[in-house]
C-alpha positions as CSV (number, residue, x, y, z in Angstrom):
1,X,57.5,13.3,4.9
2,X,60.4,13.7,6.8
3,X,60.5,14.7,10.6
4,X,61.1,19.0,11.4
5,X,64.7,18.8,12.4
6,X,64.6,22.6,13.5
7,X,63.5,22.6,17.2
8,X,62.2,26.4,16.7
9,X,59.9,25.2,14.1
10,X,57.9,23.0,17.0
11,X,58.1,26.3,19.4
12,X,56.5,28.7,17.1
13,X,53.7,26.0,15.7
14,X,51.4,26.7,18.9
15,X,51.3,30.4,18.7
16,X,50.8,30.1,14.6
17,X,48.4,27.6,14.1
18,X,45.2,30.2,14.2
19,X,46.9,32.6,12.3
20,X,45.5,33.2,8.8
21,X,48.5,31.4,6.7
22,X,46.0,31.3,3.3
23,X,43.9,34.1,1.5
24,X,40.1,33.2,1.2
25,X,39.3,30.2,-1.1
26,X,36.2,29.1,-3.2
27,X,35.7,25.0,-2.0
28,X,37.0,23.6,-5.1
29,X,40.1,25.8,-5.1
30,X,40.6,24.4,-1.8
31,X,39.8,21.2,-2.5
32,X,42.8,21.4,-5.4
33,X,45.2,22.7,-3.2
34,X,44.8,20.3,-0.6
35,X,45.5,17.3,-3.2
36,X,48.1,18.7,-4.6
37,X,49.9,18.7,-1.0
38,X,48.0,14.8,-0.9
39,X,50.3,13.6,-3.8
40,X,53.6,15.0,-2.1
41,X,53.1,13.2,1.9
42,X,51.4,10.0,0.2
43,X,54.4,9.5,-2.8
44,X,57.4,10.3,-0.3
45,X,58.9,8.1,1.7
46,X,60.5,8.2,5.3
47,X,64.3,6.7,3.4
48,X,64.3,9.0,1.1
49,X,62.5,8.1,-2.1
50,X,59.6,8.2,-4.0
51,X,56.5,5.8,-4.5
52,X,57.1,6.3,-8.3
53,X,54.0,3.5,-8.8
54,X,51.5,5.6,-6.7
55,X,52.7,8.8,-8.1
56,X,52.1,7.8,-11.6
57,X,48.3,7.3,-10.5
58,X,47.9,10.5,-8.4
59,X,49.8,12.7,-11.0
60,X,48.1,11.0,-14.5
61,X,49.8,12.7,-17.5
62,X,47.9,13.6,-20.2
63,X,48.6,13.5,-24.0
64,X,50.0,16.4,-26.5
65,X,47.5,17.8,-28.7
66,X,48.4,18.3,-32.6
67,X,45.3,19.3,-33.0
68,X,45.1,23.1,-31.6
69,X,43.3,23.8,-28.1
70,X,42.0,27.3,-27.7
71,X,45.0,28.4,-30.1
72,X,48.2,26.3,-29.2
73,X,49.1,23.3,-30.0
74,X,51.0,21.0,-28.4
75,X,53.8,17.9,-29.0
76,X,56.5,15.6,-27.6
77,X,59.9,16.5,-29.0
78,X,63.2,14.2,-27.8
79,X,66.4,16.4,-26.6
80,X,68.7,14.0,-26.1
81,X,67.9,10.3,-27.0
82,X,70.7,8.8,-24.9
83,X,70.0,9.9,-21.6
84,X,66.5,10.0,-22.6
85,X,65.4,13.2,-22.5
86,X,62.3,14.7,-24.0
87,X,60.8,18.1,-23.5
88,X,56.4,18.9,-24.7
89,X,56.7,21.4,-27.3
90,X,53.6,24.2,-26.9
91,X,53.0,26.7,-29.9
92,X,50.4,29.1,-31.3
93,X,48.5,27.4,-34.5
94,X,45.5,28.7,-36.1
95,X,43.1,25.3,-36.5
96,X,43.9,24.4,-40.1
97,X,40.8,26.1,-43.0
98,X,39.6,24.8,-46.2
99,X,42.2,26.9,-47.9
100,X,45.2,25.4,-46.2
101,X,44.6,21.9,-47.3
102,X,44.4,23.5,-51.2
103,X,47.0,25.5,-51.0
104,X,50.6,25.9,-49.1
105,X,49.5,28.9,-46.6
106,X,52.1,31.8,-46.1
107,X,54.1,30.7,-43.0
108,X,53.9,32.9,-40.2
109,X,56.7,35.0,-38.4
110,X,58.8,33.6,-36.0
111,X,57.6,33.8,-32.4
112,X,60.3,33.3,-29.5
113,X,60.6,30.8,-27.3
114,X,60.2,29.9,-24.0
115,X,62.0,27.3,-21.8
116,X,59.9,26.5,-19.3
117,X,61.3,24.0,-16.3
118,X,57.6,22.8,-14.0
119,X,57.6,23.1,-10.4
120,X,57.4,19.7,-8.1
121,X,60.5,20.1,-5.5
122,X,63.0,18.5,-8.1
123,X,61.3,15.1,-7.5
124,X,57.7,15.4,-8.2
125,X,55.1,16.0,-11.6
126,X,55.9,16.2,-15.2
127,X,55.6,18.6,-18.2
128,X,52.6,16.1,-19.0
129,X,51.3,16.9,-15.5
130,X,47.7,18.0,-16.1
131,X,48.4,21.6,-13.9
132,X,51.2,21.8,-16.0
133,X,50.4,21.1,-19.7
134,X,47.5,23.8,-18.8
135,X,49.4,26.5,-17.6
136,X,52.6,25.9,-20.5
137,X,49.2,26.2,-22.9
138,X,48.5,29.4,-21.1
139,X,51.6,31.0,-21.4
140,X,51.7,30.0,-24.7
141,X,48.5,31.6,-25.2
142,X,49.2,34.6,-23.5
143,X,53.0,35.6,-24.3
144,X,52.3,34.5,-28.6
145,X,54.8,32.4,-27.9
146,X,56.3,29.1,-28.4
147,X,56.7,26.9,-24.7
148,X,59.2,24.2,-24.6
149,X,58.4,22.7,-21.2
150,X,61.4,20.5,-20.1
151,X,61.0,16.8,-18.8
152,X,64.2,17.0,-16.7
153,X,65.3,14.0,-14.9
154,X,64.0,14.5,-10.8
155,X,65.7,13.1,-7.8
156,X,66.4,11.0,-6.1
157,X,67.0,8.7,-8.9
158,X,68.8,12.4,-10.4
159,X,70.5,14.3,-7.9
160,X,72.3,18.1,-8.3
161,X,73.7,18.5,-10.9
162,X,71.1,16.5,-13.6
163,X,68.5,19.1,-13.6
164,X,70.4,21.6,-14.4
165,X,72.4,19.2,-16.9
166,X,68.7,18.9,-18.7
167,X,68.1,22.3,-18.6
168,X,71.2,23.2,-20.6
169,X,71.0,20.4,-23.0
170,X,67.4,22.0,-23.8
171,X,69.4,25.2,-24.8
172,X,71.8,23.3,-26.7
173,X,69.2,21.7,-28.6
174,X,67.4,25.1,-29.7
175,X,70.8,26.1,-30.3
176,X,71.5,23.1,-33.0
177,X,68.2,24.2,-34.6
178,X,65.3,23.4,-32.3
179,X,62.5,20.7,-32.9
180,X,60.5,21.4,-36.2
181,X,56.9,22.4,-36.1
182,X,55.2,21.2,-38.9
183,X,51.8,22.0,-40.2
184,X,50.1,25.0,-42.1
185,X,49.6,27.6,-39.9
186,X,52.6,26.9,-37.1
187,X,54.9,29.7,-36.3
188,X,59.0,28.9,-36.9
189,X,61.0,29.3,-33.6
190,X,63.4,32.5,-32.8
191,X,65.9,31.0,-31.0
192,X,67.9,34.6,-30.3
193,X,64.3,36.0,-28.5
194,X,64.4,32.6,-25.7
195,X,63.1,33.1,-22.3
196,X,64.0,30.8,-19.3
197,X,60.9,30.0,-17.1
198,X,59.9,27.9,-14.2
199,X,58.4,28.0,-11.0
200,X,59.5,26.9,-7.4
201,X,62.2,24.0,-8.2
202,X,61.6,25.2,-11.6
203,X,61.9,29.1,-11.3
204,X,65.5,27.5,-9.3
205,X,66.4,25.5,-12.1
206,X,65.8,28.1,-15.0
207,X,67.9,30.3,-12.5
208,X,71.3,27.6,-13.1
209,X,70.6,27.1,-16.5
210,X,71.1,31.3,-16.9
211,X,74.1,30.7,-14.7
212,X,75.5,28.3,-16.6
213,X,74.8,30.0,-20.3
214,X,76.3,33.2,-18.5
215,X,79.7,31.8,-18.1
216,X,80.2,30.7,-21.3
217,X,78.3,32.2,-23.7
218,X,80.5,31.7,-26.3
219,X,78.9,27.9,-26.6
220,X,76.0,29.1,-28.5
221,X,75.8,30.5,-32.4
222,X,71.8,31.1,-32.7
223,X,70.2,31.4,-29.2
224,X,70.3,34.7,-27.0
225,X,69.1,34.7,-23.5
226,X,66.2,37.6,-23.3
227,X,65.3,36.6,-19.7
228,X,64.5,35.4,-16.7
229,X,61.3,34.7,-15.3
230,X,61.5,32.8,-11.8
231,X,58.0,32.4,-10.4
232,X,58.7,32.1,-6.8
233,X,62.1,30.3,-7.4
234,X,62.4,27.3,-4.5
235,X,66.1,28.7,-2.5
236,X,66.8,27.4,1.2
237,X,69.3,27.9,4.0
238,X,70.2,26.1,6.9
239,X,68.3,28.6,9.3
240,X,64.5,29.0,9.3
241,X,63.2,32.5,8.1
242,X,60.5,34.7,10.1
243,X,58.3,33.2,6.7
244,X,58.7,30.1,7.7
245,X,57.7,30.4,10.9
246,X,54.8,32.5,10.3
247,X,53.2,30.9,7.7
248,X,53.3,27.5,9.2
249,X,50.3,25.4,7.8
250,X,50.6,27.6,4.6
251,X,49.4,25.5,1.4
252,X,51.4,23.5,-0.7
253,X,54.9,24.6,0.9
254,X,55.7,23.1,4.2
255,X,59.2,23.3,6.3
256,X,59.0,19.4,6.4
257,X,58.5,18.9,2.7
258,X,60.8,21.7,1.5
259,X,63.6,19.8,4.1
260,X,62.6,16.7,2.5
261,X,63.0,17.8,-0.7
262,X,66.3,19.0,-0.1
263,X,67.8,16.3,1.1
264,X,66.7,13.8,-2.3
265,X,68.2,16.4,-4.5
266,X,71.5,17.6,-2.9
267,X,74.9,15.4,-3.0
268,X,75.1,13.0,0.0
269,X,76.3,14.8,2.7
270,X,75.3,18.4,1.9
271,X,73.5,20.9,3.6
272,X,70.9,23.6,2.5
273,X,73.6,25.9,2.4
274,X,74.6,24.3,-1.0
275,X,75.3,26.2,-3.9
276,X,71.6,25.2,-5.4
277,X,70.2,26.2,-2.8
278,X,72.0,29.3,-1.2
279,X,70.8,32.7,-3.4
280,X,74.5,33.6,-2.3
281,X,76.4,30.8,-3.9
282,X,73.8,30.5,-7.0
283,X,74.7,33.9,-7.7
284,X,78.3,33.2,-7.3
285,X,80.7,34.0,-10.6
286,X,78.4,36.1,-12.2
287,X,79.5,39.5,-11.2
288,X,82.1,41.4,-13.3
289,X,85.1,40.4,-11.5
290,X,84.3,37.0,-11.6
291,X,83.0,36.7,-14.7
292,X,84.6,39.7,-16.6
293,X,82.6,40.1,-20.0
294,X,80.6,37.2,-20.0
295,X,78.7,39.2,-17.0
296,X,76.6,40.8,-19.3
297,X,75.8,37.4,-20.4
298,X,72.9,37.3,-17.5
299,X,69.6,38.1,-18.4
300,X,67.6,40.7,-16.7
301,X,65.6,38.9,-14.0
302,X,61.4,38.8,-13.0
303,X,60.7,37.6,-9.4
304,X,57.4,36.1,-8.6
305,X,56.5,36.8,-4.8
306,X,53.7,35.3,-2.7
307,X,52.3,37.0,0.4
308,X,51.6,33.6,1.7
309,X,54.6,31.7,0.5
310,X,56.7,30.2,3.2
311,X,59.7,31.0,0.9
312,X,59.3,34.3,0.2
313,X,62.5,35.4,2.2
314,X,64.5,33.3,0.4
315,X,63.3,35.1,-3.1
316,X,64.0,38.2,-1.8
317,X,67.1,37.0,-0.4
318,X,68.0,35.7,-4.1
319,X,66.9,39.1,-5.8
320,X,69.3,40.5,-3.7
321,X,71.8,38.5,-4.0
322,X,71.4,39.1,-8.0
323,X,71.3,43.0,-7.2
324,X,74.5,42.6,-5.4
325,X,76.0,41.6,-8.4
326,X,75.2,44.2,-10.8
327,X,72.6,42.4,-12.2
328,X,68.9,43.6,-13.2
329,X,66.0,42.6,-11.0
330,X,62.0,43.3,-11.3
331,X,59.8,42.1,-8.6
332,X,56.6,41.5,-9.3
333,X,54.5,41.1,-5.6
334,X,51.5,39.4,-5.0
335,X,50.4,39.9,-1.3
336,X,47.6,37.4,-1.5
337,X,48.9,34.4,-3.2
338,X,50.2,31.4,-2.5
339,X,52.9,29.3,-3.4
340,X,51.9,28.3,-6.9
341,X,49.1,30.0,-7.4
342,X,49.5,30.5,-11.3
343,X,48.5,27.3,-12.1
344,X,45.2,28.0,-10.5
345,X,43.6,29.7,-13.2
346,X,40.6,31.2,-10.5
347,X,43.0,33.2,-8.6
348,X,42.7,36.8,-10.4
349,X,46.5,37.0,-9.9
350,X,46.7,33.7,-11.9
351,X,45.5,36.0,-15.2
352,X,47.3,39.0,-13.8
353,X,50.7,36.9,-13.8
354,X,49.9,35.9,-17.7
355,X,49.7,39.4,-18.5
356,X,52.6,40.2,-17.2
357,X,54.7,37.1,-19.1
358,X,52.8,38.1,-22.0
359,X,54.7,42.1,-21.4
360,X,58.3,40.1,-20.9
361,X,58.4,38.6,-24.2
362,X,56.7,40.9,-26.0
363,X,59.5,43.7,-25.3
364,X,61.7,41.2,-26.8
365,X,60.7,42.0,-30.2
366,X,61.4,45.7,-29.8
């Protein structure tokens, strides 16, 4: 990884290093979070890129599944052949009876949809990422909903703006009619009840792909934005928050990596206090005066906090930011968790978390 540029980082490191900067953890969990912070420092190099070779045998994808796993179902589905981009489409399905292979079976309703955008820094993992496919399954699971988790483009091969180009071409696309879902038993998909998702890099991209839709929601016949669900969104700054200094030796987050990180996505030349990565200037032109109608354009927002995530400041910062502009905010806290716990199904807040998504789009159908 990159060097610590910030020289009150090094000051503070001492005094923090036998504070507690992680909740209690059974061996294996530990053992998990530790590799997933392996992958990042052994796939990143000192210029600036990645070890694409090495990372494609540390992060091994794993396969769709037609054939339902504990209720869902899953696919790979092509957005946009020319750029490529493809997106794994996850979606409840009853294992297919006696009776449907005799008989046409009554299609179900249609469930909504959520676009989901993984976590990984904007240069790291997949939506065929093995932590990923599971939790998009969960959440599918969970919510009785469909998941359409995107395969955006990462840096720093794609800098600013492709993620967010990827994201919106995924709404687009659900917009134009959406992948089809074949077999007996699998649910149509409501494109007026969608859902943006993602967590850390992901929660921040789902955040600019609302953006964007907000502005101009005009674009779209079919789809409706119902929400926002950021799972501890990845925002940064130039300065170094009383988080980041505390939880210094935190897992999975570091001030290194998150610096690293920065730097392969953002144009040449910018800082941190970018408009992807500032809560202030990703929140920019979506209040009223700015945006006149299409303000109410923005969906209500759900905020995933950690305890023990580095970035928590910058969330809160971001809620409000949103606040400040009229728009609606819940924060759902987690004192004990780290930065991306949910994909750790032994964490009790893991299941908690699910509940809570499952709430979300539920009160869409009312």
């Amino acid at each position: 990884m990159g060097e610590a540029a910030d020289p009150a980082l090094a000051a503070v490191q001492t005094a923090t290093a036998k504070g507690r900067v992680a909740p209690p953890m059974s061996w294996r969990t530990r053992l998990s979070v530790l590799a997933a912070g392996y992958v990042t420092d052994a796939t990143s190099r000192a210029d600036g890129t990645v070890n694409r070779r090495l990372l494609g045998v540390l992060d091994k994808g794993v396969a769709a599944s037609a054939a339902p796993r504990n209720g869902v179902a899953s696919r790979d589905v092509t957005i946009d052949p020319a750029v490529p981009l493809r997106a794994r489409l996850f979606y409840p399905c009853a294992a297919p009876t006696a009776a449907d292979a005799e008989a046409e079976a009554e299609r179900p309703a249609a469930v909504p949809v959520v676009v989901f955008f993984h976590g990984g820094g904007f240069a790291y993992l997949s939506a065929a990422s093995p932590a990923y496919d599971a939790a998009c399954r969960r959440i599918a699971r969970h919510a009785g909903a469909a998941v359409l988790s995107v395969d955006y483009r990462r840096s720093p091969e794609h800098r600013f703006p492709a993620a967010y180009d990827d994201g919106f071409a995924a709404l687009r696309f659900l917009d134009d009619g959406g992948p089809d879902v074949p077999g007996p038993g699998a649910p149509p998909i409501d494109a007026a009840r969608c859902f943006l998702a993602g967590d850390s890099a992901g929660g921040n991209i789902a955040h600019h792909v609302a953006r964007r839709y907000a502005l101009d929601p005009s674009a779209f016949s079919n789809l409706r934005l119902a929400g926002l669900i950021a799972i501890q969104p990845f925002f940064g700054g130039e300065e170094r928050t009383p988080a980041e200094l505390r939880l210094v030796g935190a897992p999975i987050v570091s001030v290194p990596r998150t610096d690293w990180m920065w730097r392969a996505f953002l144009p040449h030349g910018a800082d941190r206090d970018h408009e992807a990565s500032s809560p202030e200037g990703a929140t920019a032109g979506i209040d009223a005066a700015a945006a006149a109608a299409a303000a109410g354009f923005f969906p209500p927002a759900t905020v995933v906090i950690g305890g023990y995530d580095p970035l928590q400041d910058w969330q809160r910062r971001y809620c409000d930011a949103l606040r400040g502009k009229g728009k609606e905010v819940r924060v759902l806290e987690y004192p004990d968790a780290i930065h991306a716990f949910y994909v750790f199904p032994e964490f009790p807040e893991s299941r908690d978390l699910m509940l809570r998504i499952k709430e979300i789009v539920a009160g869409s159908s009312k």
